[in-house]
RNA sequence: UGGGGCGUCGCCAAGUGGUAAGGCACCGGAUUUUGGUUCCGGCAUUCGUAGGUUCGAAUCCUACCGCCCCAACCA
């Protein structure tokens, strides 16, 4: 092995660690090296008919990422060719989401609708070249005549209209002389093609509908196939990256580029779209979830939308890291949630301020602690980041601890509180449980404990150890709060594969806890910054919060090896 | 029975003829005032299957098997 190849391999490995390496970057790099491309231009082309989701994030990171890595640019271009489905609300939301994710298109904001003029002229160009014709065949009939996967299509009786007649009809289509569906403009390619997209695809259809941007200027609109590649060419996009289901469209993409006087020669490449376990990334289904009220909206924290993830408290950097880790390939896959969750925890662990919050309160009375006395104890804000400093928390005779942290008859491996057992209250004292007070129903409603004054701060002078450290909050100044816990939206890994996807919805995807008590240090701001409720997980303030009535979303729980242990024990 | 793709560890994914990267998950073990974090170690004699070519194959050839996409005037 020569040193040259070794160095190359090392360089490639280094690159792989950085931005990730994949077949698309290899193609772009080869094009640049060979001089086929002077400036790399990509584009992210959403249709404004819904909100962006994490699958789009993969594409955004890919397109903007490649442009950045190769010193090129990435356009944000709305694929707004179907005014019956597209809305301004979605346009605005998409722009906001792309920015939130951390990408900047600079001045390169475009719309396919910006090109309706040239697109129309190019349609005329095809007609004049005898490569497109106006077809009056009704929709259903045209469908029949297209043939099947194994049988060729049959020609429409309008297929050989004269150029003059086609020109006239197409002009009148544009002039609004015909109702929706009356006629279409079709490319004249090959009705016997094995590739259905080449069986005289529709280029223009009549749609008497107001467009969010062009208003009533047009009543005929280009189809995706006619608009996309030409838009790429107009913008001098060099690498038009899309998902696998468009692979069959590439011959048509190329045919149009080759038969039109477009200003540049873009190339289309395809990669496998993201599938995430226990959720769904189909805009059709997401739209229905919203429309039918299965979720509170596009930004419901259970939704895989960027708006939902944002409200849930997922940092954009974690999404970018996720996209980097899953890579880009051409094989369909179903990515486990754990792969998404890891970078979320990893990032939040570094930045989230620690606070104490009791989600399911159980009252504790320290019997040997003087009535009416309180004291301030110092607590660390983030052990991962000394610069985050410390804060004071109030301790008193009456406290709340987590219900789950007490068991009357604990199994061997349960380290927490039980009668006679001593534990540490974080940053405070060792306490020992003397008695569990029950109500008439036999439920534990209060713990009577004693504390060891010598353990102030959390260490015993005699060196004795405890097995557990519990979070807690002083009854006197704890603030009531609502906390929302989330599970996956669906109860099965691949809901899209089910006959009835809505039957797969997880009935426990949302749990609302209304009697939580949080540390006062959490109140006073309306910061959306992530916090860690110690021993529980990462949370963020929800917009539903009102003054004095905080509402927190659990972004994600901490890793919980005790829960795992419990599950093992059955 | 047509066309286009894809099959490497439980999940992603490198690898492009020279003897299977990495991440997640999982399993140990150390540290720990979060059963968190961090750390250390383990985890594919094998690349859908079967043949073939070759000194040598996940990488080349052949056949087979499996999965995905395409018959919207959606994108």
Coordinates of C-alpha atoms (C1' of nucleotides) in Angstrom, one line a residue:
Chain A
X1 CA 0.0 0.0 0.0
X2 CA 1.4 3.4 -1.0
X3 CA 1.6 6.3 1.4
X4 CA -0.6 8.2 -0.9
X5 CA -3.5 5.9 -0.6
X6 CA -3.0 5.7 3.1
X7 CA -3.1 9.5 3.4
X8 CA -6.2 9.6 1.2
X9 CA -7.9 7.0 3.4
X10 CA -7.0 8.9 6.5
X11 CA -8.3 12.1 5.0
X12 CA -11.5 10.4 4.0
X13 CA -11.9 9.0 7.5
X14 CA -11.4 12.4 9.0
X15 CA -14.0 13.8 6.7
X16 CA -16.4 11.1 7.6
X17 CA -16.0 12.1 11.3
X18 CA -16.7 15.7 10.4
X19 CA -19.7 16.2 8.2
X20 CA -20.3 12.6 7.3
X21 CA -19.4 11.0 4.0
X22 CA -21.9 9.6 1.5
X23 CA -22.4 8.7 -2.1
X24 CA -23.9 12.2 -2.8
X25 CA -20.9 14.0 -1.4
X26 CA -18.7 11.7 -3.4
X27 CA -20.6 12.6 -6.6
X28 CA -20.4 16.3 -5.9
X29 CA -16.7 16.1 -5.1
X30 CA -16.0 14.3 -8.3
X31 CA -17.9 16.8 -10.3
X32 CA -16.0 19.7 -8.7
X33 CA -12.7 18.0 -9.2
X34 CA -13.4 17.1 -12.8
X35 CA -14.4 20.7 -13.4
X36 CA -17.9 19.7 -14.5
X37 CA -19.2 22.1 -11.9
X38 CA -17.8 25.5 -10.9
X39 CA -20.1 26.4 -8.1
X40 CA -22.1 23.8 -6.3
X41 CA -25.8 24.8 -6.1
X42 CA -28.4 22.7 -4.3
X43 CA -31.9 23.5 -3.2
X44 CA -34.5 22.4 -0.7
X45 CA -37.9 22.4 -2.5
X46 CA -40.8 22.0 -0.1
X47 CA -44.4 22.1 -1.2
X48 CA -46.2 24.5 1.1
X49 CA -49.1 22.1 1.9
X50 CA -48.1 21.2 5.4
X51 CA -45.5 21.6 8.1
X52 CA -41.9 20.4 7.9
X53 CA -41.0 17.2 9.8
X54 CA -37.9 15.5 10.8
X55 CA -37.7 13.7 7.4
X56 CA -37.5 17.1 5.8
X57 CA -34.8 18.0 8.3
X58 CA -32.7 15.2 6.8
X59 CA -33.1 16.7 3.4
X60 CA -32.4 20.2 4.6
X61 CA -29.2 19.2 6.4
X62 CA -28.2 17.3 3.3
X63 CA -28.8 20.1 0.8
X64 CA -27.6 23.0 2.9
X65 CA -24.8 20.9 4.3
X66 CA -23.4 19.9 0.9
X67 CA -23.6 23.5 -0.3
X68 CA -21.7 24.7 2.7
X69 CA -19.1 22.1 2.6
X70 CA -18.3 22.8 -1.1
X71 CA -18.5 26.5 -0.8
X72 CA -21.6 26.7 -2.8
X73 CA -25.1 27.8 -2.0
X74 CA -28.5 26.3 -1.2
X75 CA -31.8 27.8 -2.3
X76 CA -35.0 27.6 -0.5
X77 CA -37.6 27.1 -3.2
X78 CA -41.2 26.6 -2.7
X79 CA -42.7 24.0 -5.1
X80 CA -46.0 25.9 -5.3
X81 CA -47.5 24.5 -8.4
X82 CA -50.8 23.3 -6.9
X83 CA -52.8 26.2 -5.4
X84 CA -55.6 23.8 -4.4
X85 CA -53.4 22.5 -1.6
X86 CA -51.0 25.2 -0.7
X87 CA -51.4 28.0 1.8
X88 CA -49.6 31.0 3.0
X89 CA -49.6 29.7 6.6
X90 CA -47.4 26.8 5.4
X91 CA -45.1 29.0 3.5
X92 CA -44.5 31.1 6.6
X93 CA -44.1 28.1 8.9
X94 CA -41.6 26.4 6.6
X95 CA -39.4 29.5 6.4
X96 CA -39.5 29.8 10.2
X97 CA -38.7 26.1 10.6
X98 CA -35.7 26.1 8.2
X99 CA -34.3 29.1 10.0
X100 CA -34.8 27.5 13.4
X101 CA -33.0 24.4 12.2
X102 CA -30.1 26.6 11.7
X103 CA -29.9 27.2 8.0
X104 CA -29.8 30.4 6.0
X105 CA -30.7 30.7 2.3
X106 CA -29.5 34.3 2.2
X107 CA -31.1 36.1 -0.8
X108 CA -31.9 32.8 -2.5
X109 CA -35.5 32.5 -1.7
X110 CA -37.5 31.3 -4.7
X111 CA -40.8 29.9 -5.8
X112 CA -41.7 27.7 -8.7
X113 CA -44.5 30.3 -9.2
X114 CA -41.8 32.9 -10.0
X115 CA -41.2 30.9 -13.2
X116 CA -44.8 30.5 -14.4
X117 CA -43.9 32.9 -17.2
X118 CA -40.9 31.1 -18.7
X119 CA -42.6 27.7 -18.0
X120 CA -45.5 28.8 -20.1
X121 CA -43.2 29.8 -22.9
X122 CA -41.4 26.5 -22.7
X123 CA -44.6 24.7 -23.0
X124 CA -45.3 26.6 -26.2
X125 CA -41.8 25.7 -27.3
X126 CA -42.6 22.0 -26.9
X127 CA -45.8 22.4 -28.8
X128 CA -44.1 24.2 -31.7
X129 CA -41.5 21.4 -31.8
X130 CA -44.4 18.9 -32.0
X131 CA -43.4 17.4 -28.6
X132 CA -46.5 18.4 -26.7
X133 CA -50.2 18.4 -27.4
X134 CA -53.5 19.4 -25.8
X135 CA -55.6 16.5 -24.9
X136 CA -59.4 16.7 -24.3
X137 CA -59.6 13.1 -23.0
X138 CA -61.6 13.0 -19.7
X139 CA -59.5 12.1 -16.7
X140 CA -61.0 8.6 -16.2
X141 CA -60.6 7.7 -19.8
X142 CA -57.1 8.9 -19.9
X143 CA -56.3 6.8 -17.0
X144 CA -57.6 3.7 -18.8
X145 CA -55.7 4.6 -21.9
X146 CA -52.4 4.9 -20.1
X147 CA -52.3 1.1 -20.0
X148 CA -51.0 -0.9 -17.0
X149 CA -47.6 -1.9 -15.7
X150 CA -47.5 -4.7 -18.2
X151 CA -49.6 -3.4 -21.1
X152 CA -48.6 -0.3 -23.2
X153 CA -50.8 2.7 -23.3
X154 CA -53.0 3.7 -26.2
X155 CA -52.8 7.0 -28.0
X156 CA -55.4 9.6 -27.5
X157 CA -57.3 10.7 -30.6
X158 CA -56.0 14.2 -29.9
X159 CA -52.4 13.1 -30.0
X160 CA -51.8 14.2 -33.5
X161 CA -53.4 17.6 -33.4
X162 CA -51.7 20.2 -35.5
X163 CA -49.2 22.6 -34.0
X164 CA -51.6 25.5 -34.8
X165 CA -54.5 23.9 -33.1
X166 CA -52.4 22.9 -30.0
X167 CA -51.1 26.5 -29.8
X168 CA -54.6 27.9 -30.1
X169 CA -56.1 25.5 -27.5
X170 CA -53.3 26.0 -25.0
X171 CA -53.6 29.8 -25.4
X172 CA -57.3 29.5 -24.7
X173 CA -56.7 27.2 -21.7
X174 CA -54.6 29.9 -20.3
X175 CA -57.2 32.5 -21.2
X176 CA -59.7 30.7 -19.0
X177 CA -62.0 29.5 -21.7
X178 CA -62.3 26.0 -20.3
X179 CA -63.4 24.6 -17.0
X180 CA -61.2 22.6 -14.7
X181 CA -60.3 19.2 -16.1
X182 CA -61.5 20.0 -19.6
X183 CA -58.1 19.7 -21.2
X184 CA -54.5 19.2 -20.3
X185 CA -51.2 19.7 -22.1
X186 CA -49.3 16.5 -22.5
X187 CA -45.7 15.8 -23.5
X188 CA -45.5 13.5 -26.5
X189 CA -43.0 10.9 -25.6
X190 CA -43.7 7.1 -25.6
X191 CA -46.9 5.4 -24.7
X192 CA -45.3 2.0 -24.7
X193 CA -42.6 3.0 -22.2
X194 CA -42.1 0.6 -19.3
X195 CA -41.6 3.7 -17.3
X196 CA -45.1 5.0 -16.8
X197 CA -43.8 8.6 -16.4
X198 CA -42.9 8.6 -20.1
X199 CA -46.4 7.7 -21.3
X200 CA -47.2 11.2 -22.4
X201 CA -47.1 12.8 -18.9
X202 CA -49.4 15.8 -18.2
X203 CA -47.5 19.1 -18.2
X204 CA -50.2 21.6 -17.5
X205 CA -53.7 21.3 -16.1
X206 CA -56.5 23.8 -15.7
X207 CA -57.1 24.9 -12.1
X208 CA -59.4 27.8 -11.6
X209 CA -58.0 28.5 -8.1
X210 CA -56.3 31.5 -6.6
X211 CA -52.6 31.0 -5.9
X212 CA -51.1 32.3 -2.6
X213 CA -48.5 34.3 -4.6
X214 CA -49.8 34.8 -8.1
X215 CA -53.4 35.3 -7.2
X216 CA -55.8 35.0 -10.1
X217 CA -53.1 35.6 -12.8
X218 CA -53.1 32.0 -13.8
X219 CA -55.8 29.4 -14.3
X220 CA -53.4 26.7 -15.7
X221 CA -50.6 25.4 -13.6
X222 CA -47.6 23.3 -14.5
X223 CA -47.3 19.9 -12.9
X224 CA -44.4 18.9 -10.7
X225 CA -42.6 17.2 -13.5
X226 CA -42.8 20.2 -15.8
X227 CA -41.9 22.8 -13.1
X228 CA -39.2 21.1 -11.1
X229 CA -36.3 20.5 -13.4
X230 CA -36.9 23.7 -15.3
X231 CA -36.9 25.6 -12.0
X232 CA -33.6 23.9 -11.2
X233 CA -32.2 25.0 -14.5
X234 CA -33.3 28.6 -14.1
X235 CA -31.6 28.7 -10.8
X236 CA -28.5 27.0 -12.1
X237 CA -28.9 24.2 -9.5
X238 CA -26.2 21.7 -10.2
X239 CA -27.3 18.9 -8.0
X240 CA -31.0 18.4 -7.6
X241 CA -31.3 16.0 -4.7
X242 CA -34.7 14.3 -4.1
X243 CA -36.0 11.1 -2.6
X244 CA -36.1 7.6 -4.1
X245 CA -39.7 7.7 -5.3
X246 CA -38.7 10.3 -7.9
X247 CA -36.1 8.0 -9.5
X248 CA -38.6 6.9 -12.1
X249 CA -39.1 10.6 -12.9
X250 CA -35.4 11.1 -13.8
X251 CA -35.8 10.1 -17.5
X252 CA -38.6 12.6 -17.8
X253 CA -36.6 15.2 -15.9
X254 CA -33.8 14.7 -18.4
X255 CA -36.1 14.6 -21.4
X256 CA -37.5 18.0 -20.6
X257 CA -34.1 19.5 -19.9
X258 CA -32.8 18.2 -23.2
X259 CA -35.8 19.4 -25.2
X260 CA -36.1 22.9 -23.8
X261 CA -33.8 25.9 -24.2
X262 CA -33.0 26.0 -20.5
X263 CA -30.1 28.0 -19.2
X264 CA -28.3 25.2 -17.4
X265 CA -28.0 21.5 -17.1
X266 CA -29.0 20.3 -13.6
X267 CA -28.7 16.6 -12.6
X268 CA -31.1 14.8 -10.3
X269 CA -29.9 12.4 -7.6
X270 CA -32.0 10.4 -5.2
X271 CA -31.5 9.1 -1.7
X272 CA -33.7 7.2 0.7
X273 CA -36.1 9.2 2.8
X274 CA -36.2 8.9 6.5
X275 CA -38.5 6.5 8.3
X276 CA -38.6 6.8 12.1
X277 CA -39.9 4.1 14.3
X278 CA -43.1 4.7 16.3
X279 CA -44.1 7.7 14.4
X280 CA -45.1 8.6 10.9
X281 CA -43.5 11.0 8.4
X282 CA -46.3 11.2 5.8
X283 CA -47.6 14.7 5.3
X284 CA -51.0 13.1 4.3
X285 CA -51.2 11.3 7.7
X286 CA -49.8 14.2 9.7
X287 CA -52.4 16.5 8.1
X288 CA -55.1 14.1 9.1
X289 CA -53.9 13.8 12.6
X290 CA -54.2 17.6 12.9
X291 CA -57.5 17.9 11.0
X292 CA -59.2 15.1 13.0
X293 CA -57.9 16.4 16.3
X294 CA -55.8 13.4 17.3
X295 CA -53.2 16.0 18.3
X296 CA -53.6 19.6 19.4
X297 CA -52.0 21.0 16.2
X298 CA -49.0 20.8 13.9
X299 CA -46.9 21.9 16.9
X300 CA -48.2 19.3 19.3
X301 CA -45.1 18.1 21.1
X302 CA -45.9 14.5 20.1
X303 CA -45.7 15.4 16.4
X304 CA -42.5 14.6 14.4
X305 CA -42.8 18.1 12.9
X306 CA -40.0 20.6 13.5
X307 CA -42.7 22.8 15.2
X308 CA -43.6 19.9 17.4
X309 CA -40.0 19.1 18.3
X310 CA -39.3 22.7 19.0
X311 CA -42.2 22.9 21.4
X312 CA -41.2 19.7 22.9
X313 CA -37.8 21.2 23.7
X314 CA -35.6 19.4 21.2
X315 CA -32.6 21.7 20.3
X316 CA -32.0 22.1 16.6
X317 CA -28.4 21.1 17.0
X318 CA -29.6 17.7 18.2
X319 CA -31.6 17.3 15.1
X320 CA -28.7 18.2 12.9
X321 CA -26.5 15.7 14.8
X322 CA -29.1 13.1 14.3
X323 CA -29.2 13.8 10.6
X324 CA -25.4 13.4 10.5
X325 CA -25.5 10.1 12.3
X326 CA -28.1 8.4 10.2
X327 CA -26.1 9.1 7.1
X328 CA -27.4 9.2 3.6
X329 CA -27.9 6.1 1.4
X330 CA -30.2 4.5 -1.1
X331 CA -31.5 1.7 1.1
X332 CA -34.9 2.0 2.7
X333 CA -34.7 1.9 6.4
X334 CA -36.6 2.3 9.6
X335 CA -34.5 4.2 12.2
X336 CA -34.9 3.4 15.8
X337 CA -36.0 6.2 18.2
X338 CA -32.9 5.6 20.3
X339 CA -30.8 6.9 17.5
X340 CA -32.7 10.1 17.6
X341 CA -32.9 10.3 21.4
X342 CA -29.2 9.9 22.0
X343 CA -28.0 13.2 20.6
X344 CA -30.9 14.9 22.3
X345 CA -29.8 13.7 25.7
X346 CA -26.1 14.2 24.9
X347 CA -26.7 17.9 24.0
X348 CA -29.1 18.6 26.8
X349 CA -26.8 17.1 29.4
X350 CA -24.2 19.6 28.5
X351 CA -26.4 22.7 28.5
X352 CA -29.4 22.1 30.8
X353 CA -29.5 23.8 34.2
X354 CA -30.4 21.4 36.9
X355 CA -33.4 22.0 39.1
X356 CA -35.5 19.9 41.5
X357 CA -39.1 19.2 40.8
X358 CA -41.4 16.6 42.3
X359 CA -43.8 15.2 39.8
X360 CA -45.9 13.0 42.0
X361 CA -45.6 14.5 45.5
X362 CA -45.4 12.5 48.7
X363 CA -45.2 14.6 51.9
X364 CA -42.3 14.1 54.3
X365 CA -42.2 15.5 57.8
X366 CA -38.8 15.7 59.4
X367 CA -39.8 15.1 63.0
X368 CA -36.6 16.2 64.7
X369 CA -36.3 19.4 62.5
X370 CA -37.4 22.4 64.5
X371 CA -40.9 23.7 63.5
X372 CA -40.8 27.0 61.7
X373 CA -37.1 26.8 60.9
X374 CA -35.8 27.0 57.4
X375 CA -32.4 27.2 55.9
X376 CA -30.7 27.9 52.5
X377 CA -28.5 25.2 51.0
X378 CA -26.2 25.5 48.1
X379 CA -27.0 23.5 44.9
X380 CA -25.0 23.1 41.8
X381 CA -26.6 24.4 38.6
X382 CA -24.9 22.1 36.2
X383 CA -22.2 19.6 37.2
X384 CA -21.2 19.4 33.5
X385 CA -20.5 23.1 33.4
X386 CA -18.9 24.8 36.5
X387 CA -19.5 28.2 34.9
X388 CA -23.2 27.7 35.4
X389 CA -22.6 28.4 39.0
X390 CA -24.7 27.5 42.1
X391 CA -28.0 28.6 43.6
X392 CA -29.7 28.4 47.0
X393 CA -32.5 26.1 47.8
X394 CA -34.7 26.3 50.9
X395 CA -34.9 23.4 53.3
X396 CA -37.6 23.0 56.0
X397 CA -39.4 20.6 58.2
X398 CA -42.0 19.7 55.6
X399 CA -40.9 18.5 52.2
X400 CA -42.2 16.7 49.2
X401 CA -40.4 13.7 47.6
X402 CA -41.3 11.6 44.7
X403 CA -43.9 8.8 45.4
X404 CA -41.8 6.4 43.4
X405 CA -38.9 7.0 45.7
X406 CA -40.7 5.2 48.6
X407 CA -41.6 1.6 48.9
X408 CA -43.1 0.0 52.0
X409 CA -41.9 -3.5 51.0
X410 CA -38.9 -2.9 48.7
X411 CA -37.2 -5.6 46.6
X412 CA -33.6 -6.2 47.3
X413 CA -32.2 -3.8 44.7
X414 CA -34.4 -0.9 45.6
X415 CA -32.0 1.7 47.0
X416 CA -34.5 4.4 47.9
X417 CA -36.6 5.2 50.9
X418 CA -38.4 2.5 52.9
X419 CA -39.2 2.1 56.6
X420 CA -35.9 2.2 58.5
X421 CA -33.8 3.1 55.5
X422 CA -31.5 6.1 55.3
X423 CA -31.0 8.1 52.1
X424 CA -29.6 11.4 51.1
X425 CA -31.7 14.4 50.2
X426 CA -29.7 16.1 47.4
X427 CA -27.6 19.0 48.7
X428 CA -29.3 18.7 52.1
X429 CA -29.2 16.0 54.7
X430 CA -29.4 12.2 55.3
X431 CA -32.9 11.3 56.4
X432 CA -34.2 8.0 57.8
X433 CA -37.8 6.9 57.4
X434 CA -39.5 6.1 60.7
X435 CA -43.0 5.5 59.6
X436 CA -45.3 5.6 56.7
X437 CA -48.7 7.2 57.5
X438 CA -51.6 5.7 55.6
X439 CA -55.2 6.9 54.9
X440 CA -58.3 4.8 55.4
X441 CA -57.8 3.3 52.0
X442 CA -54.4 2.0 53.0
X443 CA -52.5 4.4 50.8
X444 CA -49.3 6.0 52.0
X445 CA -50.0 9.7 52.4
X446 CA -47.1 10.9 54.5
X447 CA -43.7 9.8 55.6
X448 CA -42.4 10.6 59.1
X449 CA -38.6 10.8 59.0
X450 CA -35.7 12.0 61.1
X451 CA -32.6 13.8 59.8
X452 CA -29.0 13.8 60.9
X453 CA -27.9 17.4 61.5
X454 CA -24.3 16.4 61.0
X455 CA -24.8 15.5 57.4
X456 CA -25.6 19.0 56.2
X457 CA -24.7 19.4 52.6
X458 CA -25.0 15.7 52.1
X459 CA -21.9 14.1 53.6
X460 CA -21.6 12.1 56.9
X461 CA -18.6 13.0 59.0
X462 CA -18.4 9.4 60.1
X463 CA -18.0 8.4 56.5
X464 CA -21.1 6.3 56.4
X465 CA -22.7 5.9 52.9
X466 CA -26.2 5.8 51.6
X467 CA -27.3 4.0 48.5
X468 CA -29.5 6.7 47.1
X469 CA -29.8 10.5 46.7
X470 CA -33.3 11.8 46.3
X471 CA -34.5 15.0 44.8
X472 CA -37.0 17.0 46.9
X473 CA -38.7 20.3 47.3
X474 CA -39.6 22.3 50.5
X475 CA -43.4 22.3 51.1
X476 CA -43.2 26.0 52.2
X477 CA -42.1 27.5 48.9
X478 CA -42.6 24.8 46.3
X479 CA -44.5 26.1 43.3
X480 CA -47.5 24.1 41.9
X481 CA -47.0 23.2 38.2
X482 CA -48.4 21.1 35.4
X483 CA -46.1 18.7 33.7
X484 CA -46.8 16.9 30.5
X485 CA -45.2 13.6 29.8
X486 CA -45.0 12.2 26.3
X487 CA -44.6 8.7 24.8
X488 CA -44.4 7.8 21.2
X489 CA -47.4 8.9 19.1
X490 CA -47.9 5.3 17.9
X491 CA -47.8 2.1 19.8
X492 CA -46.1 0.1 17.0
X493 CA -42.7 0.6 15.3
X494 CA -44.0 0.8 11.8
X495 CA -47.6 2.3 11.9
X496 CA -47.4 3.1 8.2
X497 CA -47.5 -0.6 7.5
X498 CA -50.7 -1.1 9.3
X499 CA -54.1 -1.5 7.6
X500 CA -55.5 1.3 9.7
X501 CA -52.8 3.6 10.8
X502 CA -55.1 5.5 13.2
X503 CA -55.8 2.3 15.1
X504 CA -52.1 2.2 16.0
X505 CA -52.2 5.5 17.8
X506 CA -50.7 5.2 21.3
X507 CA -53.5 6.0 23.8
X508 CA -50.8 6.8 26.4
X509 CA -48.9 9.3 24.3
X510 CA -49.8 12.1 26.6
X511 CA -49.9 12.1 30.4
X512 CA -50.8 15.3 32.2
X513 CA -49.6 15.7 35.8
X514 CA -51.4 18.6 37.4
X515 CA -50.1 18.3 41.0
X516 CA -46.4 18.8 40.6
X517 CA -44.2 20.9 42.8
X518 CA -41.3 22.7 41.4
X519 CA -38.3 24.6 42.8
X520 CA -39.0 28.3 43.0
X521 CA -35.9 29.0 41.1
X522 CA -37.7 27.8 38.0
X523 CA -40.3 30.6 38.3
X524 CA -39.8 34.2 37.5
X525 CA -38.7 33.8 33.9
X526 CA -40.4 32.5 30.9
X527 CA -37.3 31.2 29.4
X528 CA -37.7 28.3 27.0
X529 CA -34.2 27.1 27.9
X530 CA -34.0 23.5 28.6
X531 CA -33.8 22.4 32.3
X532 CA -33.1 19.1 33.8
X533 CA -35.4 18.0 36.6
X534 CA -32.8 16.0 38.5
X535 CA -33.1 12.3 38.2
X536 CA -36.0 12.6 35.8
X537 CA -35.3 14.2 32.5
X538 CA -35.1 17.3 30.4
X539 CA -38.0 19.7 30.4
X540 CA -39.0 23.0 28.9
X541 CA -41.7 25.6 29.5
X542 CA -44.7 25.2 27.3
X543 CA -46.4 28.2 25.7
X544 CA -49.6 27.2 27.5
X545 CA -48.0 28.5 30.7
X546 CA -49.7 31.4 32.4
X547 CA -48.3 33.7 35.1
X548 CA -48.1 31.7 38.3
X549 CA -49.2 28.6 36.4
X550 CA -46.2 27.1 34.7
X551 CA -46.6 24.1 32.3
X552 CA -43.6 22.0 31.5
X553 CA -43.1 19.5 28.7
X554 CA -40.8 16.6 29.2
X555 CA -38.5 16.7 26.2
X556 CA -37.0 13.3 27.1
X557 CA -36.4 11.3 30.2
X558 CA -33.0 10.5 31.6
X559 CA -31.6 7.0 31.0
X560 CA -33.2 4.9 33.6
X561 CA -31.3 1.7 34.5
X562 CA -33.5 1.2 37.5
X563 CA -36.6 1.0 35.3
X564 CA -34.8 -1.5 33.2
X565 CA -33.8 -3.5 36.2
X566 CA -37.4 -3.5 37.4
X567 CA -38.7 -4.6 34.1
X568 CA -36.2 -7.5 34.2
X569 CA -37.4 -8.6 37.5
X570 CA -40.8 -8.9 36.0
Chain B
rU1 C1' -45.6 -11.7 -16.9
rG2 C1' -43.4 -4.3 -17.5
rG3 C1' -39.9 -0.4 -15.7
rG4 C1' -36.7 1.4 -11.7
rG5 C1' -34.2 0.5 -7.1
rC6 C1' -32.3 -2.0 -2.7
rG7 C1' -30.3 -6.3 0.3
rU8 C1' -23.1 -5.7 5.3
rC9 C1' -24.3 -7.0 13.5
rG10 C1' -30.9 -6.0 16.9
rC11 C1' -31.1 -0.5 14.4
rC12 C1' -28.4 3.0 11.1
rA13 C1' -24.0 2.8 8.1
rA14 C1' -18.6 2.7 6.0
rG15 C1' -16.4 -0.4 2.6
rU16 C1' -15.5 0.2 -4.8
rG17 C1' -10.4 -7.1 -5.6
rG18 C1' -6.1 -7.6 -0.5
rU19 C1' -8.4 -10.3 3.9
rA20 C1' -15.4 -6.5 7.8
rA21 C1' -14.8 1.5 10.1
rG22 C1' -18.0 4.1 13.3
rG23 C1' -22.6 5.4 15.9
rC24 C1' -27.0 3.7 18.5
rA25 C1' -28.7 -0.5 21.3
rC26 C1' -27.1 -4.4 24.4
rC27 C1' -23.7 -6.9 28.1
rG28 C1' -20.0 -6.4 31.8
rG29 C1' -16.7 -3.4 35.2
rA30 C1' -14.6 1.5 37.4
rU31 C1' -15.9 6.6 39.1
rU32 C1' -20.2 9.3 40.9
rU33 C1' -24.3 13.8 46.4
rU34 C1' -28.7 12.6 39.6
rG35 C1' -29.8 4.1 39.7
rG36 C1' -27.7 10.6 35.2
rU37 C1' -22.9 11.8 33.2
rU38 C1' -17.9 10.1 32.4
rC39 C1' -14.4 6.1 31.8
rC40 C1' -12.6 1.1 30.5
rG41 C1' -13.8 -3.6 28.2
rG42 C1' -17.1 -7.0 25.2
rC43 C1' -20.2 -7.3 21.0
rA44 C1' -20.2 -9.7 12.3
rU45 C1' -14.4 -15.8 10.7
rU46 C1' -18.7 -12.8 8.0
rC47 C1' -21.4 -9.4 4.1
rG48 C1' -29.7 -12.2 1.2
rU49 C1' -28.7 -17.5 -1.1
rA50 C1' -26.2 -20.8 -4.4
rG51 C1' -22.6 -21.5 -7.9
rG52 C1' -18.3 -19.4 -10.8
rU53 C1' -13.7 -16.2 -11.9
rU54 C1' -9.2 -15.2 -8.9
rC55 C1' -3.2 -16.5 -5.2
rG56 C1' -7.1 -13.7 -2.9
rA57 C1' -14.2 -11.5 -3.4
rA58 C1' -18.8 -7.9 0.8
rU59 C1' -16.4 -6.0 -3.5
rC60 C1' -16.2 -9.2 -10.5
rC61 C1' -19.7 -12.9 -13.3
rU62 C1' -24.2 -16.1 -13.3
rA63 C1' -28.7 -17.7 -11.3
rC64 C1' -32.1 -17.5 -7.6
rC65 C1' -34.6 -15.4 -3.1
rG66 C1' -36.6 -11.2 -0.5
rC67 C1' -38.1 -6.0 0.1
rC68 C1' -39.4 -1.0 -1.8
rC69 C1' -41.3 2.5 -5.7
rC70 C1' -44.3 3.5 -10.4
rA71 C1' -50.6 2.9 -13.7
rA72 C1' -52.8 11.5 -9.6
rC73 C1' -54.9 16.6 -14.4
rC74 C1' -50.2 15.3 -6.0
rA75 C1' -45.4 16.4 -4.9

